[in-house]
Short mmCIF file of C-alpha atoms in Angstrom, two decimals:
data_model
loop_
_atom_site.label_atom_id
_atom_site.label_comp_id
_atom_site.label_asym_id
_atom_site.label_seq_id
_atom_site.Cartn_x
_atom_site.Cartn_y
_atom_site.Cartn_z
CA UNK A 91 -67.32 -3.17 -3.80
CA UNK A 92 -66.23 0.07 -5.76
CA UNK A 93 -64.81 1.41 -2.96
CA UNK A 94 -63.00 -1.58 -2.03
CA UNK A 95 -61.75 -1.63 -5.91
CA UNK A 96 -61.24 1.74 -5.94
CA UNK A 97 -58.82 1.59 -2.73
CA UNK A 98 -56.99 -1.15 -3.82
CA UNK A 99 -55.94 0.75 -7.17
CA UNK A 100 -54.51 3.44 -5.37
CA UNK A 101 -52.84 0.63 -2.98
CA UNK A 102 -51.52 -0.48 -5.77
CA UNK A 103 -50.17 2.73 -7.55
CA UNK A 104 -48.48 3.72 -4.38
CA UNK A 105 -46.72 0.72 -4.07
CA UNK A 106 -45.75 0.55 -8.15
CA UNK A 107 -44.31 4.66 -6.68
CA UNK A 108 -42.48 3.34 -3.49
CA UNK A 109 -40.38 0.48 -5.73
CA UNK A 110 -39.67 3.09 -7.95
CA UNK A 111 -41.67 2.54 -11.21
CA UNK A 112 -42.76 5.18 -13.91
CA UNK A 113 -46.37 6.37 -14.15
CA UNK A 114 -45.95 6.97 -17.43
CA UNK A 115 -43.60 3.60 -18.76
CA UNK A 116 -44.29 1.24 -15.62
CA UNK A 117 -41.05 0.42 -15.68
CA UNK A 118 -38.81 0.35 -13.13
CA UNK A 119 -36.04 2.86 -11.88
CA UNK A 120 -32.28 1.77 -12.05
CA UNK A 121 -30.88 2.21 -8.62
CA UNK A 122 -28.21 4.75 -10.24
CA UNK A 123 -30.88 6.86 -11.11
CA UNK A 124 -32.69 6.74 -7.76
CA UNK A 125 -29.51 7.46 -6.39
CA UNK A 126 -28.84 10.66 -8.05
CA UNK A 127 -32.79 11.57 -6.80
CA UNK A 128 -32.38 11.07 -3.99
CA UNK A 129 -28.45 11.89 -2.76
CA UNK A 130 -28.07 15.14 -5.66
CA UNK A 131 -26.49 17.28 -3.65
CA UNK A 132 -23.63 14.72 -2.32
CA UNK A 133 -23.06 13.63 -6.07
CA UNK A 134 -22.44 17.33 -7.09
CA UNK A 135 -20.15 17.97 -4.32
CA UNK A 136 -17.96 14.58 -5.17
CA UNK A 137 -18.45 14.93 -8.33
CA UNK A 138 -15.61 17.84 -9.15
CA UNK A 139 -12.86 15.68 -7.27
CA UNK A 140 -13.77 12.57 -8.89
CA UNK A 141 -13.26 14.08 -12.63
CA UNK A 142 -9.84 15.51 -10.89
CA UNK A 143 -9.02 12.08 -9.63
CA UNK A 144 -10.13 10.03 -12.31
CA UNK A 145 -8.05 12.77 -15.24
CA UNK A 146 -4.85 12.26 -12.57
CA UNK A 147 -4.88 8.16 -12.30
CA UNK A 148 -6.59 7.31 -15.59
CA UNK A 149 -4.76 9.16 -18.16
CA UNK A 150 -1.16 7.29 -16.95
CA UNK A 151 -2.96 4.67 -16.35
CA UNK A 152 -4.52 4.22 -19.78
CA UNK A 153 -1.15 5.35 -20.94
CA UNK A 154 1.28 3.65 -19.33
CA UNK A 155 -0.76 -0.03 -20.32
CA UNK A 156 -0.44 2.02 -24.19
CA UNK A 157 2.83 2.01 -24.17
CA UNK A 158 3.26 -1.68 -22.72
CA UNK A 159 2.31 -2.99 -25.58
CA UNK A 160 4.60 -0.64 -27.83
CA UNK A 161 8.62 -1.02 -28.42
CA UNK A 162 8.78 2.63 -26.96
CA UNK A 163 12.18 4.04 -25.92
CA UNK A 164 14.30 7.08 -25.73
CA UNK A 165 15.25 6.83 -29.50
CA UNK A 166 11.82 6.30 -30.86
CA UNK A 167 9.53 8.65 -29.01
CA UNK A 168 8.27 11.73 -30.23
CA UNK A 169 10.55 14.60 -29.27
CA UNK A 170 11.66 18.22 -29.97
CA UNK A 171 15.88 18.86 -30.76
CA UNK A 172 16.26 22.60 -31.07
CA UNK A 173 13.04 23.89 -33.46
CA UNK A 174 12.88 20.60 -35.23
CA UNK A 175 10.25 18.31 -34.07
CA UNK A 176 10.45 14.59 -34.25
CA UNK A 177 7.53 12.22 -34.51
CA UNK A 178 7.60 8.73 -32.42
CA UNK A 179 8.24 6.06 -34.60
CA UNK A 180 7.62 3.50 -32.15
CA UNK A 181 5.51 0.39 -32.89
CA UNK A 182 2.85 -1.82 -31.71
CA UNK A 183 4.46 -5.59 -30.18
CA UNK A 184 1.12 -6.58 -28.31
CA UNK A 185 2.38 -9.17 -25.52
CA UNK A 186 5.99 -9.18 -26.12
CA UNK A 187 6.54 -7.26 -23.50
CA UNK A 188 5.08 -8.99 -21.03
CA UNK A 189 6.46 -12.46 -22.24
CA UNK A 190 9.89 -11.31 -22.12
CA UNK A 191 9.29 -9.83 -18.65
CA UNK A 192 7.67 -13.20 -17.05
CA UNK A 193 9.82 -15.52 -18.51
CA UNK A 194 12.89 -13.79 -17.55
CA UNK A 195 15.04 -14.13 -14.85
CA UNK A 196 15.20 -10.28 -13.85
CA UNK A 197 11.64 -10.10 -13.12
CA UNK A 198 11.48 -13.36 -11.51
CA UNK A 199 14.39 -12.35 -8.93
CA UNK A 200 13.56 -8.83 -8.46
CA UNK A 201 9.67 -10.22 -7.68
CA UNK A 202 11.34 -12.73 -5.02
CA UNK A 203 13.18 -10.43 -2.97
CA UNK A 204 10.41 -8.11 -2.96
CA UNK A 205 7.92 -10.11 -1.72
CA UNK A 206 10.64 -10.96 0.97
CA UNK A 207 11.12 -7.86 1.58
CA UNK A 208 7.36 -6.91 1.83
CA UNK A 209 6.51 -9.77 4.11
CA UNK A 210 9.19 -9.39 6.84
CA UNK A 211 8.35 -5.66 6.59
CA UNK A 212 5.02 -6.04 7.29
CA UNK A 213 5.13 -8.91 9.69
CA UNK A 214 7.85 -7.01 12.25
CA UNK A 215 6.15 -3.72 11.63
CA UNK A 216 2.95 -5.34 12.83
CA UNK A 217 3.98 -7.39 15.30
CA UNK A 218 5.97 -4.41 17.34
CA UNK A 219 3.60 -2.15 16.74
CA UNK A 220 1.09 -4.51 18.65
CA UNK A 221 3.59 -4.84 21.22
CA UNK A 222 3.82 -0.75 21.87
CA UNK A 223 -0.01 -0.52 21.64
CA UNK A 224 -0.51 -3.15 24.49
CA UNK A 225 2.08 -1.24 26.23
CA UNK A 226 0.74 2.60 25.79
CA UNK A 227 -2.92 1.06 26.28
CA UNK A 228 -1.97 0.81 30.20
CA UNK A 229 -1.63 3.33 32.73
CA UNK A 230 1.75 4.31 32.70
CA UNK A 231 3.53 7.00 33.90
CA UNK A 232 4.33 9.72 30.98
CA UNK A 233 2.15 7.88 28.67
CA UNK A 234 1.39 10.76 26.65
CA UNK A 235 5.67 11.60 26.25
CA UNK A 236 5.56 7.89 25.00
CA UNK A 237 3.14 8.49 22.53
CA UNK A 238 4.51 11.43 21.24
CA UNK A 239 8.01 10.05 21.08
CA UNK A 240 6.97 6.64 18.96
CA UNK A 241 4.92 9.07 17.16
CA UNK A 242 7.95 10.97 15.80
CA UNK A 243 9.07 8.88 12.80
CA UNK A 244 6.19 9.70 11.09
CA UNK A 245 6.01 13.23 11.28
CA UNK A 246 9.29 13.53 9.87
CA UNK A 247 9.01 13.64 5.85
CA UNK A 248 10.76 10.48 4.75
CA UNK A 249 13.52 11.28 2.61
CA UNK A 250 14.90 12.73 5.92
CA UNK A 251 14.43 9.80 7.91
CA UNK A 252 15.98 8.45 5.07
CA UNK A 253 18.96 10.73 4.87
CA UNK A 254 19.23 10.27 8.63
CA UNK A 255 19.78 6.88 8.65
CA UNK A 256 22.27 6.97 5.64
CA UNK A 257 24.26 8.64 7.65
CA UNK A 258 24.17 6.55 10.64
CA UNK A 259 25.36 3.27 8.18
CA UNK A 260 27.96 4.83 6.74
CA UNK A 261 30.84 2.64 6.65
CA UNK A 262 33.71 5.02 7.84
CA UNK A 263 31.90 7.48 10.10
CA UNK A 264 28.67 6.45 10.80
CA UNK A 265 27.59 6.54 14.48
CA UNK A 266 26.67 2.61 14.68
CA UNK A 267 30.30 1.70 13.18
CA UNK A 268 31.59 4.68 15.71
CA UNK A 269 29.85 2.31 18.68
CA UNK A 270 30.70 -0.89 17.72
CA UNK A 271 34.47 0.31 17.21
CA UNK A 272 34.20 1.39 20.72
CA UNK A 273 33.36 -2.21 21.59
CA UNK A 274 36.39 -3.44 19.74
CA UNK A 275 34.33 -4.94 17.06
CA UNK A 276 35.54 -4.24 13.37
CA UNK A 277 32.83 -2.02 11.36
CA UNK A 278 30.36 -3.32 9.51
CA UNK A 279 29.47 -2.78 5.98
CA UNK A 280 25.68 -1.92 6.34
CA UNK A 281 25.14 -0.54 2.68
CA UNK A 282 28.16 -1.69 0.57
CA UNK A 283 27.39 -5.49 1.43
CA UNK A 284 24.11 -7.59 -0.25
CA UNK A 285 23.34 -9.30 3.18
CA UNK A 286 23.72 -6.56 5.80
CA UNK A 287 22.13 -4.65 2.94
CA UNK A 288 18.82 -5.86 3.11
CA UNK A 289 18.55 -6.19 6.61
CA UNK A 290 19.14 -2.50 6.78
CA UNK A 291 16.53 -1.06 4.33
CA UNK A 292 14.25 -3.98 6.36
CA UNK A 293 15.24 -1.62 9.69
CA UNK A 294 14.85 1.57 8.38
CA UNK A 295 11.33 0.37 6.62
CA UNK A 296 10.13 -0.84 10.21
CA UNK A 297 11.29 1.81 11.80
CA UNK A 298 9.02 4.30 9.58
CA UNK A 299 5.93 2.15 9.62
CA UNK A 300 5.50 1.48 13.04
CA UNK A 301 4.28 4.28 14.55
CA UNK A 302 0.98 4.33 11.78
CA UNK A 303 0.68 0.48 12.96
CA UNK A 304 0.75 1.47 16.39
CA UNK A 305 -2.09 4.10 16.18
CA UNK A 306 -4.03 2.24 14.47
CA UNK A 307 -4.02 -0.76 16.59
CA UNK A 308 -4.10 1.32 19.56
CA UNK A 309 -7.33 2.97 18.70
CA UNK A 310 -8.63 -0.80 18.10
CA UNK A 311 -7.64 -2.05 21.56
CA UNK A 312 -9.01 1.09 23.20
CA UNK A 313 -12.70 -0.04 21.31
CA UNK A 314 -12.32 -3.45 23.28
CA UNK A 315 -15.10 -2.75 26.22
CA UNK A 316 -13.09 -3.21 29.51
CA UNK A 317 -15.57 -4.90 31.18
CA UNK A 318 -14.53 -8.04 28.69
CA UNK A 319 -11.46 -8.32 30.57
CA UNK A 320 -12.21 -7.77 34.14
CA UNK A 321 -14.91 -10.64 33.52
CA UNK A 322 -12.64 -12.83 32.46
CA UNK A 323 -9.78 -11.75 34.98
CA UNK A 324 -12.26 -12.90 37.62
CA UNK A 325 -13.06 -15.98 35.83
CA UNK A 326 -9.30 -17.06 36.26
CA UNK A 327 -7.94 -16.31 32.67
CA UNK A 328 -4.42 -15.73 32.59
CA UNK A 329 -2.91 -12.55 30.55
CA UNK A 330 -2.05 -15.05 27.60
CA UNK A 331 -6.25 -16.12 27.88
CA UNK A 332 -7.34 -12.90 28.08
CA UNK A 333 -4.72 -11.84 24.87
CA UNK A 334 -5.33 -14.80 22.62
CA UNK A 335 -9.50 -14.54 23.35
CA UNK A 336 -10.33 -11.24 23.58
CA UNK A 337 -7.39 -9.02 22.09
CA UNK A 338 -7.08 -10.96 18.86
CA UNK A 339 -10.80 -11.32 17.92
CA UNK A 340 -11.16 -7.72 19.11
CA UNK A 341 -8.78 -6.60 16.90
CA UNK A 342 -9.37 -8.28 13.58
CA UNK A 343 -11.11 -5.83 11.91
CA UNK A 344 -8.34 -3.55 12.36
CA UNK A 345 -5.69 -5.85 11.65
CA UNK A 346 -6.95 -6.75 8.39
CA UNK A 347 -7.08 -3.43 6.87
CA UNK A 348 -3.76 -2.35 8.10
CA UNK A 349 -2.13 -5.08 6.98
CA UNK A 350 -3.53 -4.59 3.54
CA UNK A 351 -2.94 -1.27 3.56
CA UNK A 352 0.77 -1.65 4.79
CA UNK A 353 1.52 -5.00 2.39
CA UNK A 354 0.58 -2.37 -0.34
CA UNK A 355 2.94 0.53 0.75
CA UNK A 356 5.86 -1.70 1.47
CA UNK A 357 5.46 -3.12 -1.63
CA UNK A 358 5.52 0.05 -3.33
CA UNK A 359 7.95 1.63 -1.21
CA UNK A 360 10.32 3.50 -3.75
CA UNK A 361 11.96 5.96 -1.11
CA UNK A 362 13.66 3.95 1.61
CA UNK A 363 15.08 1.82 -1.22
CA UNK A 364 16.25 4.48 -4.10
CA UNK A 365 17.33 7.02 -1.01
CA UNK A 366 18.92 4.54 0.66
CA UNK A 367 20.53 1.75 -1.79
CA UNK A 368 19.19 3.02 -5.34
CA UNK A 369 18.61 -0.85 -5.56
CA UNK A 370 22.27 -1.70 -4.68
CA UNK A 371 25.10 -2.66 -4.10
CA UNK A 372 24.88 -4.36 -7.12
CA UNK A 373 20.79 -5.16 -7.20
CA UNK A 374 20.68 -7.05 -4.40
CA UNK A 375 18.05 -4.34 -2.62
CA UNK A 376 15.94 -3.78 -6.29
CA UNK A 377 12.43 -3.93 -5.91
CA UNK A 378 10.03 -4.04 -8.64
CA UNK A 379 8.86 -0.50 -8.34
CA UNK A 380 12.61 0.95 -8.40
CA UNK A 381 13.42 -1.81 -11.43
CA UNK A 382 10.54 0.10 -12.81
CA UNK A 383 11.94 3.68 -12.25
CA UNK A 384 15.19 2.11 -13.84
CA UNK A 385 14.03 0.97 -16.67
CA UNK A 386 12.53 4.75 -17.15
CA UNK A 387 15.24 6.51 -16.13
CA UNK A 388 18.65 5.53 -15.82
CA UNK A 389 19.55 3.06 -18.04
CA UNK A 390 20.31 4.17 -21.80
CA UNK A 391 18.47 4.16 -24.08
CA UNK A 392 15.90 4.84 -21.51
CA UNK A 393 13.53 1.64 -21.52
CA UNK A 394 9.69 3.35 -21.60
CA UNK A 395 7.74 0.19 -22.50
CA UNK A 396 9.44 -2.16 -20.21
CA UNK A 397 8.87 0.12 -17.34
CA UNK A 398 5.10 0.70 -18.27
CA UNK A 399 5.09 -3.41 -18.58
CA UNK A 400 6.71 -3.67 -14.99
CA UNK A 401 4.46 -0.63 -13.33
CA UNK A 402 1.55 -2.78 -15.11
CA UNK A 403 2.80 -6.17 -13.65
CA UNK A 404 2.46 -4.32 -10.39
CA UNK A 405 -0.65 -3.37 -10.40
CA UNK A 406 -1.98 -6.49 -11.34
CA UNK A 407 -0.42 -8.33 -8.69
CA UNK A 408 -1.89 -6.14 -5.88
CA UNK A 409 -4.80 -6.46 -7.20
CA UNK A 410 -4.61 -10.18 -7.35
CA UNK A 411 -2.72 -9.64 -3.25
CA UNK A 412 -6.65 -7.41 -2.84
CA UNK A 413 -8.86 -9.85 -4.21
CA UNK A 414 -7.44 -13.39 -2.61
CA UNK A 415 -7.06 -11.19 0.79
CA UNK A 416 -11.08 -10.43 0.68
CA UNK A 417 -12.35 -13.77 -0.35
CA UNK A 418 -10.11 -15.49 2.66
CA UNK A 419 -11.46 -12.59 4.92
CA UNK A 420 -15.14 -13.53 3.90
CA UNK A 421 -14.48 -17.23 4.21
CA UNK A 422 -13.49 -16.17 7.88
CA UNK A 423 -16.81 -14.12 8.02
CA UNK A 424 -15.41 -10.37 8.63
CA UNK A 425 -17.00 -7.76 6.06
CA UNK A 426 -14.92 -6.08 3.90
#
């Protein structure tokens, strides 16, 4: 019977060990500290470019929600004039900010056209770039030229793409108004117009994001096991069967996270916009992130806590974008 008692102690003591309890306390270890046991090395080597990270984001971060809730402008911030040095005098409003922001109509209007503008972005950029990616997933003659071709917006930096296409809508000499003059057909006012306006930054935006949604989607399709459509080619399914059953659902993984990731770039997509429009003509192309910029730096007195309030607004409706997109994605029963 001492033996038997005798084992069971040390049963027991290595099991109070393996969940991680103190000899000494008998209480139990927090999983963070486990973790840094047991994965040291991988914390020390993050570790450096998470302080760099964390000093980059968080300290504009921090400060830009600061100076929402301050009446800071151009006139009241601290600044230097020749040797003299002047202190901010700027004061604390709390919410004011924000109330005049949501209950006005700028915000309100600006928000509408950007969330136009984000989901007919997104929803041609996706849906051609699936089209390309069924195409290059065949055998094809001079695939690879194909690839490298659709591939070519994206290597080039943006603000030329940008530049490029500015060119090519210029009213007078651009090439398009140079073709359609050649068909007899009177130029059209691509950037000085609020219509033909928007559908061009919606052109040049597709054209830049497609080949990233093409990759991407092409790497999903070629993860599809073949023999899932050769079974169901002999079964009788039809290419629309075979697209809408196997495709789709083999896809959906991919398609969520690109889709996120390219709702939040579009929606943030200062570039094509201030390169292409500057929120013009009038501010029929402003999005919120350029109203932002704006606010900052080109009206006068230049507007600090309005555009902290805005970039702030921003945030928290991504966020709000991130959080409903999960839940609905783990209603549906994919992990993310």
């Amino acid at each position: 019977m001492a033996v038997d008692t005798s084992s069971q102690s040390m049963a027991k003591a290595a099991g109070d060990v393996a969940r991680g309890r103190s000899r000494g306390t008998g209480k139990p270890e927090t999983k963070l500290k486990r973790s840094l046991s047991t994965h040291w090395y991988a914390w020390a080597m993050v570790a450096p470019v998470t302080v760099v990270i964390a000093v980059i984001i968080g300290y504009p971060l921090f400060r830009g929600i600061y100076l929402s809730l301050t009446d800071a402008n151009e006139r009241n911030v601290a600044r230097s004039i020749g040797v003299n040095e002047i202190p901010a005098t700027y004061e604390f409003v709390g919410l004011d900010n924000y109330t005049e922001a949501l209950t006005g109509d700028q915000f309100l209007g600006t928000l509408g056209w950007t969330l136009v503008w984000t989901v007919a972005c997104v929803s041609v950029t996706f849906v051609l770039g699936l089209g390309l990616a069924n195409m290059l997933n065949r055998r094809i003659a001079g695939r690879s030229l194909y690839r490298m071709l659709l591939i070519l917006p994206w290597a080039v930096p943006g603000f030329v793409s940008v530049f490029a296409w500015r060119f090519l809508y210029n009213q007078d000499n651009g090439l398009l108004n140079k073709i359609l003059a050649g068909g007899g057909i009177d130029a059209v006012p691509w950037l000085n117009d609020p219509t033909w306006a928007k559908f061009s930054v919606i052109a040049v935006n597709v054209w830049l994001g497609v080949p990233f949604m093409m990759v991407a989607l092409l790497g999903g399709l070629q993860s599809i096991p073949g023999e899932l459509y050769e079974a169901a080619e002999m079964d009788g399914a039809s290419a629309w069967q075979r697209f809408r059953n196997i495709t789709l659902p083999g896809l959906r993984s991919v398609s969520t996270t690109v889709i996120l990731l390219s709702t939040i770039w579009t929606f943030n997509m200062f570039p094509v916009i201030f390169l292409l429009t500057r929120g013009g003509p009038g501010e029929a192309t402003q999005i919120l992130v350029t109203q932002a910029y704006k606010f900052a730096f080109e009206i006068s007195p230049r507007d600090f806590a309005q555009s902290s309030t805005w970039g702030v607004l921003i945030l928290v409706l991504l966020m709000l974008f991130a959080a409903v997109y999960r839940r609905v994605l783990r209603k549906q029963g994919e992990v993310w």
